[in-house]
Tab-separated table of C-alpha atoms and ligand atoms in Angstrom:
chain	number	residue	atom	x	y	z
A	1	UNK	CA	-20.947	-2.694	40.328
A	2	UNK	CA	-17.653	-4.420	39.966
A	3	UNK	CA	-18.541	-6.822	38.386
A	4	UNK	CA	-15.637	-8.018	35.954
A	5	UNK	CA	-18.259	-9.380	33.941
A	6	UNK	CA	-19.991	-6.437	32.885
A	7	UNK	CA	-17.676	-4.683	31.206
A	8	UNK	CA	-18.401	-3.103	27.294
A	9	UNK	CA	-17.130	-5.783	25.204
A	10	UNK	CA	-16.325	-4.866	22.011
A	11	UNK	CA	-17.702	-6.686	18.220
A	12	UNK	CA	-16.748	-10.182	18.153
A	13	UNK	CA	-12.933	-10.585	16.111
A	14	UNK	CA	-11.294	-7.174	17.691
A	15	UNK	CA	-9.906	-8.453	20.055
A	16	UNK	CA	-8.459	-10.869	18.012
A	17	UNK	CA	-7.127	-7.636	15.994
A	18	UNK	CA	-2.934	-7.792	16.077
A	19	UNK	CA	-2.073	-4.083	15.958
A	20	UNK	CA	-0.970	-1.767	13.119
A	21	UNK	CA	3.112	-1.067	13.961
A	22	UNK	CA	4.152	1.261	11.458
A	23	UNK	CA	7.947	2.118	10.185
A	24	UNK	CA	9.954	3.668	12.666
A	25	UNK	CA	10.642	6.499	12.328
A	26	UNK	CA	14.013	7.399	14.668
A	27	UNK	CA	17.309	6.590	15.171
A	28	UNK	CA	20.115	7.412	17.566
A	29	UNK	CA	20.379	10.648	19.198
A	30	UNK	CA	23.290	12.951	16.870
A	31	UNK	CA	22.745	10.988	14.109
A	32	UNK	CA	21.179	12.330	10.810
A	33	UNK	CA	18.279	9.585	10.439
A	34	UNK	CA	16.990	7.796	6.296
A	35	UNK	CA	13.205	6.906	7.061
A	36	UNK	CA	13.185	4.236	4.097
A	37	UNK	CA	10.194	2.637	7.073
A	38	UNK	CA	7.158	3.940	5.174
A	39	UNK	CA	7.898	3.650	1.335
A	40	UNK	CA	7.816	7.824	1.894
A	41	UNK	CA	9.326	9.538	-1.733
A	42	UNK	CA	12.190	11.272	-0.462
A	43	UNK	CA	11.487	14.001	-3.038
A	44	UNK	CA	8.622	15.439	-1.509
A	45	UNK	CA	4.801	16.309	-3.033
A	46	UNK	CA	4.570	18.574	-5.967
A	47	UNK	CA	5.807	22.846	-5.202
A	48	UNK	CA	2.153	22.987	-6.197
A	49	UNK	CA	0.915	21.175	-3.792
A	50	UNK	CA	2.413	22.330	-0.790
A	51	UNK	CA	1.348	25.581	-2.050
A	52	UNK	CA	-2.225	24.961	-2.340
A	53	UNK	CA	-2.141	23.298	1.271
A	54	UNK	CA	-0.522	27.018	2.397
A	55	UNK	CA	-3.130	28.788	1.091
A	56	UNK	CA	-6.285	27.650	3.301
A	57	UNK	CA	-4.708	28.413	6.127
A	58	UNK	CA	-6.708	31.785	6.730
A	59	UNK	CA	-9.735	29.984	6.303
A	60	UNK	CA	-10.186	26.905	9.034
A	61	UNK	CA	-13.281	27.307	10.519
A	62	UNK	CA	-14.515	26.274	7.442
A	63	UNK	CA	-16.493	22.519	6.175
A	64	UNK	CA	-14.681	21.108	3.379
A	65	UNK	CA	-16.625	20.315	0.899
A	66	UNK	CA	-17.788	16.905	1.501
A	67	UNK	CA	-18.388	15.285	-1.686
A	68	UNK	CA	-14.424	16.347	-3.148
A	69	UNK	CA	-15.696	17.549	-6.179
A	70	UNK	CA	-13.353	19.259	-7.078
A	71	UNK	CA	-10.705	16.851	-6.286
A	72	UNK	CA	-13.120	13.916	-8.142
A	73	UNK	CA	-13.359	16.915	-11.636
A	74	UNK	CA	-10.292	16.330	-11.637
A	75	UNK	CA	-9.260	12.913	-11.314
A	76	UNK	CA	-11.826	11.093	-13.591
A	77	UNK	CA	-9.723	14.290	-16.267
A	78	UNK	CA	-6.343	12.827	-15.333
A	79	UNK	CA	-7.552	9.585	-15.443
A	80	UNK	CA	-11.077	9.413	-17.849
A	81	UNK	CA	-13.107	8.529	-15.781
A	82	UNK	CA	-16.869	9.229	-15.000
A	83	UNK	CA	-16.122	11.664	-11.404
A	84	UNK	CA	-19.604	10.244	-9.769
A	85	UNK	CA	-18.239	6.545	-9.943
A	86	UNK	CA	-15.414	7.804	-8.043
A	87	UNK	CA	-14.995	8.265	-3.570
A	88	UNK	CA	-12.607	9.581	-1.634
A	89	UNK	CA	-10.817	8.586	1.782
A	90	UNK	CA	-8.790	9.251	4.794
A	91	UNK	CA	-6.045	7.547	2.903
A	92	UNK	CA	-7.028	4.500	0.476
A	93	UNK	CA	-7.257	2.932	4.142
A	94	UNK	CA	-10.043	4.268	5.275
A	95	UNK	CA	-11.616	2.837	2.109
A	96	UNK	CA	-10.487	-0.088	2.366
A	97	UNK	CA	-11.853	0.041	5.735
A	98	UNK	CA	-15.695	0.991	4.778
A	99	UNK	CA	-15.150	-1.664	1.853
A	100	UNK	CA	-15.031	-3.889	4.518
A	101	UNK	CA	-17.940	-3.237	6.781
A	102	UNK	CA	-20.213	-2.953	3.848
A	103	UNK	CA	-20.285	-6.112	2.466
A	104	UNK	CA	-18.457	-8.005	5.623
A	105	UNK	CA	-20.114	-9.444	8.589
A	106	UNK	CA	-19.792	-12.108	11.446
A	107	UNK	CA	-19.702	-15.969	9.746
A	108	UNK	CA	-18.526	-13.853	5.896
A	109	UNK	CA	-14.881	-14.732	4.412
A	110	UNK	CA	-12.328	-12.244	3.129
A	111	UNK	CA	-9.770	-13.521	1.225
A	112	UNK	CA	-5.587	-11.790	1.114
A	113	UNK	CA	-2.532	-13.360	0.340
A	114	UNK	CA	0.622	-14.541	2.572
A	115	UNK	CA	2.459	-11.668	2.210
A	116	UNK	CA	-0.127	-8.897	1.810
A	117	UNK	CA	-0.469	-5.795	3.051
A	118	UNK	CA	-2.093	-6.155	6.779
A	119	UNK	CA	-4.428	-3.673	6.681
A	120	UNK	CA	-6.715	-5.968	4.746
A	121	UNK	CA	-6.574	-8.833	8.201
A	122	UNK	CA	-7.979	-5.807	10.208
A	123	UNK	CA	-10.621	-4.347	8.180
A	124	UNK	CA	-11.788	-8.238	7.809
A	125	UNK	CA	-11.431	-9.254	11.807
A	126	UNK	CA	-12.834	-5.742	13.166
A	127	UNK	CA	-16.350	-6.758	11.188
A	128	UNK	CA	-16.152	-10.727	12.748
A	129	UNK	CA	-15.770	-11.988	9.453
A	130	UNK	CA	-13.203	-14.690	8.875
A	131	UNK	CA	-9.180	-14.065	7.149
A	132	UNK	CA	-8.895	-16.595	4.908
A	133	UNK	CA	-4.870	-16.287	3.618
A	134	UNK	CA	-4.001	-17.402	0.297
A	135	UNK	CA	-0.365	-18.871	-0.814
A	136	UNK	CA	2.149	-17.153	-2.598
A	137	UNK	CA	4.442	-18.807	-5.165
A	138	UNK	CA	7.876	-17.202	-4.672
A	139	UNK	CA	6.733	-14.068	-2.893
A	140	UNK	CA	3.808	-12.991	-5.719
A	141	UNK	CA	0.172	-13.529	-5.608
A	142	UNK	CA	-1.076	-16.529	-6.603
A	143	UNK	CA	-4.525	-16.718	-8.489
A	144	UNK	CA	-4.800	-20.177	-9.347
A	145	UNK	CA	-4.411	-20.407	-4.451
A	146	UNK	CA	-6.603	-17.235	-4.552
A	147	UNK	CA	-9.502	-18.838	-5.815
A	148	UNK	CA	-8.848	-22.272	-4.228
A	149	UNK	CA	-9.675	-20.187	-0.859
A	150	UNK	CA	-12.952	-19.053	-2.043
A	151	UNK	CA	-16.346	-20.525	-1.207
A	152	UNK	CA	-19.352	-19.406	-1.201
A	153	UNK	CA	-19.039	-17.454	2.415
A	154	UNK	CA	-15.935	-15.043	0.420
A	155	UNK	CA	-17.609	-11.504	-0.160
A	156	UNK	CA	-14.559	-9.755	-0.794
A	157	UNK	CA	-10.818	-10.656	-1.755
A	158	UNK	CA	-7.895	-8.047	-1.533
A	159	UNK	CA	-5.172	-8.165	-4.069
A	160	UNK	CA	-2.480	-5.649	-3.675
A	161	UNK	CA	-0.894	-5.321	-7.040
A	162	UNK	CA	1.961	-3.973	-6.595
A	163	UNK	CA	1.689	-5.725	-3.146
A	164	UNK	CA	3.718	-4.477	0.262
A	165	UNK	CA	5.962	-5.504	1.182
A	166	UNK	CA	7.312	-8.004	-1.361
A	167	UNK	CA	7.155	-5.457	-4.377
A	168	UNK	CA	5.482	-8.527	-6.690
A	169	UNK	CA	2.647	-7.903	-9.307
A	170	UNK	CA	0.650	-9.774	-11.122
A	171	UNK	CA	-0.001	-9.222	-15.030
A	172	UNK	CA	-2.984	-8.100	-15.915
A	173	UNK	CA	-4.215	-10.683	-18.094
A	174	UNK	CA	-3.982	-13.186	-14.417
A	175	UNK	CA	-5.890	-10.853	-12.468
A	176	UNK	CA	-8.280	-10.676	-15.352
A	177	UNK	CA	-8.299	-15.108	-14.241
A	178	UNK	CA	-9.134	-14.052	-10.799
A	179	UNK	CA	-11.992	-11.820	-11.920
A	180	UNK	CA	-13.876	-14.473	-14.060
A	181	UNK	CA	-13.171	-16.949	-11.616
A	182	UNK	CA	-14.739	-15.310	-8.971
A	183	UNK	CA	-18.453	-15.477	-8.057
A	184	UNK	CA	-20.272	-12.191	-9.403
A	185	UNK	CA	-21.961	-11.516	-5.755
A	186	UNK	CA	-18.186	-11.639	-4.739
A	187	UNK	CA	-15.999	-8.134	-4.577
A	188	UNK	CA	-12.922	-7.851	-6.385
A	189	UNK	CA	-10.309	-4.874	-4.383
A	190	UNK	CA	-7.099	-4.186	-6.724
A	191	UNK	CA	-4.511	-2.250	-3.871
A	192	UNK	CA	-2.651	-0.159	-6.630
A	193	UNK	CA	-1.131	2.207	-4.474
A	194	UNK	CA	1.602	2.126	-6.345
A	195	UNK	CA	0.527	2.038	-10.003
A	196	UNK	CA	1.663	4.928	-10.971
A	197	UNK	CA	5.997	3.462	-10.181
A	198	UNK	CA	5.033	0.413	-12.617
A	199	UNK	CA	6.964	0.756	-15.659
A	200	UNK	CA	5.292	-3.143	-17.346
A	201	UNK	CA	4.180	-3.714	-20.180
A	202	UNK	CA	1.664	-6.359	-18.423
A	203	UNK	CA	0.175	-4.242	-15.436
A	204	UNK	CA	-2.512	-2.874	-14.906
A	205	UNK	CA	-3.772	-0.500	-12.322
A	206	UNK	CA	-7.170	-2.277	-13.032
A	207	UNK	CA	-9.650	0.666	-14.461
A	208	UNK	CA	-10.770	-1.165	-17.578
A	209	UNK	CA	-11.853	-4.023	-14.702
A	210	UNK	CA	-13.547	-1.929	-12.971
A	211	UNK	CA	-15.404	0.113	-15.788
A	212	UNK	CA	-16.708	-3.582	-17.679
A	213	UNK	CA	-18.037	-5.772	-13.924
A	214	UNK	CA	-20.560	-4.951	-11.612
A	215	UNK	CA	-17.516	-5.959	-8.636
A	216	UNK	CA	-14.073	-4.682	-9.180
A	217	UNK	CA	-13.462	-1.591	-7.820
A	218	UNK	CA	-9.912	0.325	-7.234
A	219	UNK	CA	-8.661	1.773	-4.872
A	220	UNK	CA	-5.591	4.773	-4.877
A	221	UNK	CA	-3.195	6.656	-3.064
A	222	UNK	CA	-1.857	10.183	-2.984
A	223	UNK	CA	1.396	8.498	0.121
A	224	UNK	CA	2.709	7.484	-2.074
A	225	UNK	CA	4.184	8.612	-5.218
A	226	UNK	CA	2.432	11.961	-4.702
A	227	UNK	CA	4.790	12.566	-0.880
A	228	UNK	CA	1.285	13.972	0.291
A	229	UNK	CA	1.261	10.881	3.154
A	230	UNK	CA	0.688	13.516	6.258
A	231	UNK	CA	-3.008	14.504	4.624
A	232	UNK	CA	-4.094	10.773	4.563
A	233	UNK	CA	-5.628	11.012	1.037
A	234	UNK	CA	-6.807	8.266	-1.181
A	235	UNK	CA	-9.582	7.617	-3.793
A	236	UNK	CA	-11.758	4.762	-4.961
A	237	UNK	CA	-13.472	3.619	-8.606
A	238	UNK	CA	-15.519	1.577	-8.586
A	239	UNK	CA	-19.373	0.824	-10.346
A	240	UNK	CA	-22.270	3.000	-9.466
A	241	UNK	CA	-23.870	1.097	-7.382
A	242	UNK	CA	-20.803	0.330	-5.260
A	243	UNK	CA	-19.615	4.235	-4.978
A	244	UNK	CA	-23.541	4.742	-4.013
A	245	UNK	CA	-23.185	1.987	-0.825
A	246	UNK	CA	-19.691	4.162	0.062
A	247	UNK	CA	-20.861	7.516	-0.420
A	248	UNK	CA	-23.808	6.053	2.474
A	249	UNK	CA	-21.367	5.022	5.008
A	250	UNK	CA	-18.169	7.580	4.858
A	251	UNK	CA	-18.400	10.343	7.164
A	252	UNK	CA	-20.292	13.462	5.555
A	253	UNK	CA	-16.522	15.116	5.438
A	254	UNK	CA	-14.305	12.222	5.604
A	255	UNK	CA	-11.641	13.799	3.931
A	256	UNK	CA	-10.207	16.997	5.258
A	257	UNK	CA	-9.355	20.232	3.320
A	258	UNK	CA	-5.936	20.176	3.452
A	259	UNK	CA	-6.140	17.340	1.404
A	260	UNK	CA	-8.299	18.250	-0.846
A	261	UNK	CA	-6.532	21.086	-2.019
A	262	UNK	CA	-2.977	19.667	-2.088
A	263	UNK	CA	-5.108	16.667	-4.221
A	264	UNK	CA	-5.964	18.435	-6.806
A	265	UNK	CA	-2.644	20.957	-7.306
A	266	UNK	CA	-0.666	17.695	-6.900
A	267	UNK	CA	-2.460	16.266	-9.736
A	268	UNK	CA	-1.496	18.970	-12.622
A	269	UNK	CA	1.950	19.014	-12.078
A	270	UNK	CA	3.252	16.587	-14.481
A	271	UNK	CA	6.328	16.749	-14.647
A	272	UNK	CA	6.991	16.478	-10.639
A	273	UNK	CA	5.463	13.243	-10.761
A	274	UNK	CA	7.710	12.439	-13.848
A	275	UNK	CA	10.372	13.286	-12.136
A	276	UNK	CA	9.506	11.053	-8.970
A	277	UNK	CA	8.684	7.972	-10.630
A	278	UNK	CA	12.145	8.748	-13.001
A	279	UNK	CA	13.937	8.955	-9.760
A	280	UNK	CA	12.453	5.747	-8.488
A	281	UNK	CA	13.597	3.746	-11.537
A	282	UNK	CA	17.213	4.811	-12.148
A	283	UNK	CA	17.459	3.599	-7.933
A	284	UNK	CA	15.573	1.043	-7.450
A	285	UNK	CA	17.780	-0.769	-10.234
A	286	UNK	CA	21.145	0.783	-8.496
A	287	UNK	CA	20.152	-0.535	-5.250
A	288	UNK	CA	19.029	-3.997	-6.293
A	289	UNK	CA	22.112	-4.812	-7.867
A	290	UNK	CA	23.612	-2.867	-5.843
A	291	UNK	CA	22.565	-5.536	-2.706
A	292	UNK	CA	22.251	-8.439	-5.071
A	293	UNK	CA	26.446	-8.365	-5.982
A	294	UNK	CA	27.062	-7.982	-2.017
A	295	UNK	CA	25.051	-12.025	-2.272
A	296	UNK	CA	22.107	-10.522	-0.453
A	297	UNK	CA	18.600	-11.694	-2.193
A	298	UNK	CA	16.248	-9.045	-3.231
A	299	UNK	CA	12.832	-10.121	-4.617
A	300	UNK	CA	12.221	-8.130	-8.002
A	301	UNK	CA	10.428	-5.136	-7.638
A	302	UNK	CA	8.402	-3.249	-9.561
A	303	UNK	CA	7.457	-0.516	-6.672
A	304	UNK	CA	9.481	2.405	-4.801
A	305	UNK	CA	11.113	0.136	-2.534
A	306	UNK	CA	12.553	-3.610	-1.970
A	307	UNK	CA	12.412	-7.516	-0.006
A	308	UNK	CA	15.839	-7.593	0.889
A	309	UNK	CA	15.774	-11.651	1.932
A	310	UNK	CA	18.969	-12.328	4.602
A	311	UNK	CA	21.413	-15.222	4.428
A	312	UNK	CA	19.722	-17.481	7.499
A	313	UNK	CA	22.658	-17.047	9.684
A	314	UNK	CA	23.298	-15.928	13.266
A	315	UNK	CA	24.847	-12.553	13.084
A	316	UNK	CA	24.131	-11.961	10.036
A	317	UNK	CA	20.133	-12.226	9.600
A	318	UNK	CA	17.530	-9.665	8.729
A	319	UNK	CA	17.422	-8.817	13.416
A	320	UNK	CA	21.139	-8.158	12.934
A	321	UNK	CA	21.071	-5.770	10.026
A	322	UNK	CA	18.196	-4.140	11.600
A	323	UNK	CA	19.692	-3.417	14.686
A	324	UNK	CA	23.088	-2.648	12.668
A	325	UNK	CA	21.772	-0.212	10.632
A	326	UNK	CA	19.553	1.923	12.976
A	327	UNK	CA	23.091	3.133	14.523
A	328	UNK	CA	23.944	4.022	11.083
A	329	UNK	CA	20.649	5.832	11.465
A	330	UNK	CA	18.598	3.376	8.340
A	331	UNK	CA	15.277	2.497	9.369
A	332	UNK	CA	13.545	0.164	7.570
A	333	UNK	CA	11.048	-1.889	8.013
A	334	UNK	CA	10.528	-5.540	10.205
A	335	UNK	CA	8.679	-7.736	8.414
A	336	UNK	CA	7.747	-10.528	11.517
A	337	UNK	CA	4.245	-9.445	11.089
A	338	UNK	CA	3.911	-10.288	7.300
A	339	UNK	CA	5.972	-13.842	7.860
A	340	UNK	CA	8.932	-12.763	6.637
A	341	UNK	CA	10.709	-12.813	9.450
A	342	UNK	CA	14.341	-12.928	7.543
A	343	UNK	CA	13.755	-9.486	5.022
A	344	UNK	CA	14.308	-6.583	5.341
A	345	UNK	CA	12.108	-3.853	3.478
A	346	UNK	CA	13.552	-0.879	1.952
A	347	UNK	CA	12.767	2.143	0.866
A	348	UNK	CA	13.863	3.837	-1.684
A	349	UNK	CA	15.681	6.746	-0.820
A	350	UNK	CA	17.391	9.904	-1.858
A	351	UNK	CA	20.614	9.189	-3.418
A	352	UNK	CA	22.127	10.234	-0.089
A	353	UNK	CA	20.621	7.405	1.573
A	354	UNK	CA	20.826	4.760	-0.857
A	355	UNK	CA	24.377	5.108	-0.682
A	356	UNK	CA	25.221	5.346	2.487
A	357	UNK	CA	22.227	2.346	2.542
A	358	UNK	CA	24.447	0.331	0.408
A	359	UNK	CA	28.004	1.148	2.345
A	360	UNK	CA	26.406	0.185	5.321
A	361	UNK	CA	25.598	-3.170	4.292
A	362	UNK	CA	28.685	-3.886	2.877
A	363	UNK	CA	30.625	-2.970	5.946
A	364	UNK	CA	27.493	-5.215	7.559
A	365	UNK	CA	28.093	-8.265	5.350
A	366	UNK	CA	31.788	-7.968	6.006
A	367	UNK	CA	31.663	-8.465	9.845
A	368	UNK	CA	29.330	-10.956	10.514
B	1	PLP	C1	0.588	2.696	1.096
B	1	PLP	C2	-0.440	1.787	0.973
B	1	PLP	C3	-1.525	2.188	0.949
B	1	PLP	C4	-1.987	3.433	1.008
B	1	PLP	O1	-1.843	4.116	2.212
B	1	PLP	P1	-2.740	4.956	2.092
B	1	PLP	O2	-4.038	5.288	4.142
B	1	PLP	O3	-3.279	5.580	1.161
B	1	PLP	O4	-1.771	5.731	3.133
B	1	PLP	C5	-2.452	1.222	0.517
B	1	PLP	N1	-2.147	-0.057	-0.001
B	1	PLP	C6	-0.351	-0.521	0.149
B	1	PLP	C7	-0.526	-1.358	-0.489
B	1	PLP	C8	0.197	0.303	0.817
B	1	PLP	O5	1.589	-0.054	0.391
């Protein structure tokens, strides 16, 4: 029975998924590598989180608390939220997938923006739904364009705020306007993975919007400013009915014990958080200014990374810069998948990494 037609066939949409390509981490042999490709923090996690993680080594045979109660309580206290409305996940990626799984099916539509985070498209297609792309304006999500994409089939709108890989954000008034004009049956997902880094009075992560609506979810992560990407930990704040839905479909032990322990400890270390944000404030500004001085166009960023746009001249394009930088151990993110073929995304790194990057790009542009 080797009839080709009888092979297992995945659900509708799944074979249309382009596999997610993570940031590279390797350079040439013998060269010191600075990985600036995945928006990880150069300061690492809080020492308290590392200690809590280490403290688990004698108890690995025990299942974690499936409700992550200690972590949800700590999050609730920290952000002033009802812990019952918080759902934790193995990274916010898992929560985005669960949201899609819960609210999308074949024939439904979900909207995200042209240069929006690619995990949304994977989550949408996995459930047989149709991804609908709203054009951006100047690398920024455009509320009118998003609203123009909404039909009676639209079940979810995904908004990364700030967005990765562009680094731009949508002011809270605009997010409110987006919400006000969505059907009440459409879920608005605000992915605020970089919220802690944003220093703008007109920005909010979306907590109040979630609290005052039945169809808004905010997702957050411990992977970026908290430096715990390896442990996979994220959380969602959602209205009671949505939190209930996510709790029904998530794995009973979806968050591991190390993540719960380290995440809870990390929340208690405000000084480390502040130091991480301050480092970013200083170097986001300095690196952006230095690259502009070199004649590169840097999209204004409020996150811990920048979108660097290259000239469209052979020898000076993003691909050429990427090859040049890799030789010197500087690993940035190529963005063909994000429809930004002539840009690279650079994570703000350590002082050493940032300086090395600036001088390497100066050399590249001089020779190009
Ligand atoms: C990094 C990132 C996430 C977080 O992913 P985790 O699964 O929590 O590591 C979510 N959304 C955006 C836009 C991101 O850049």
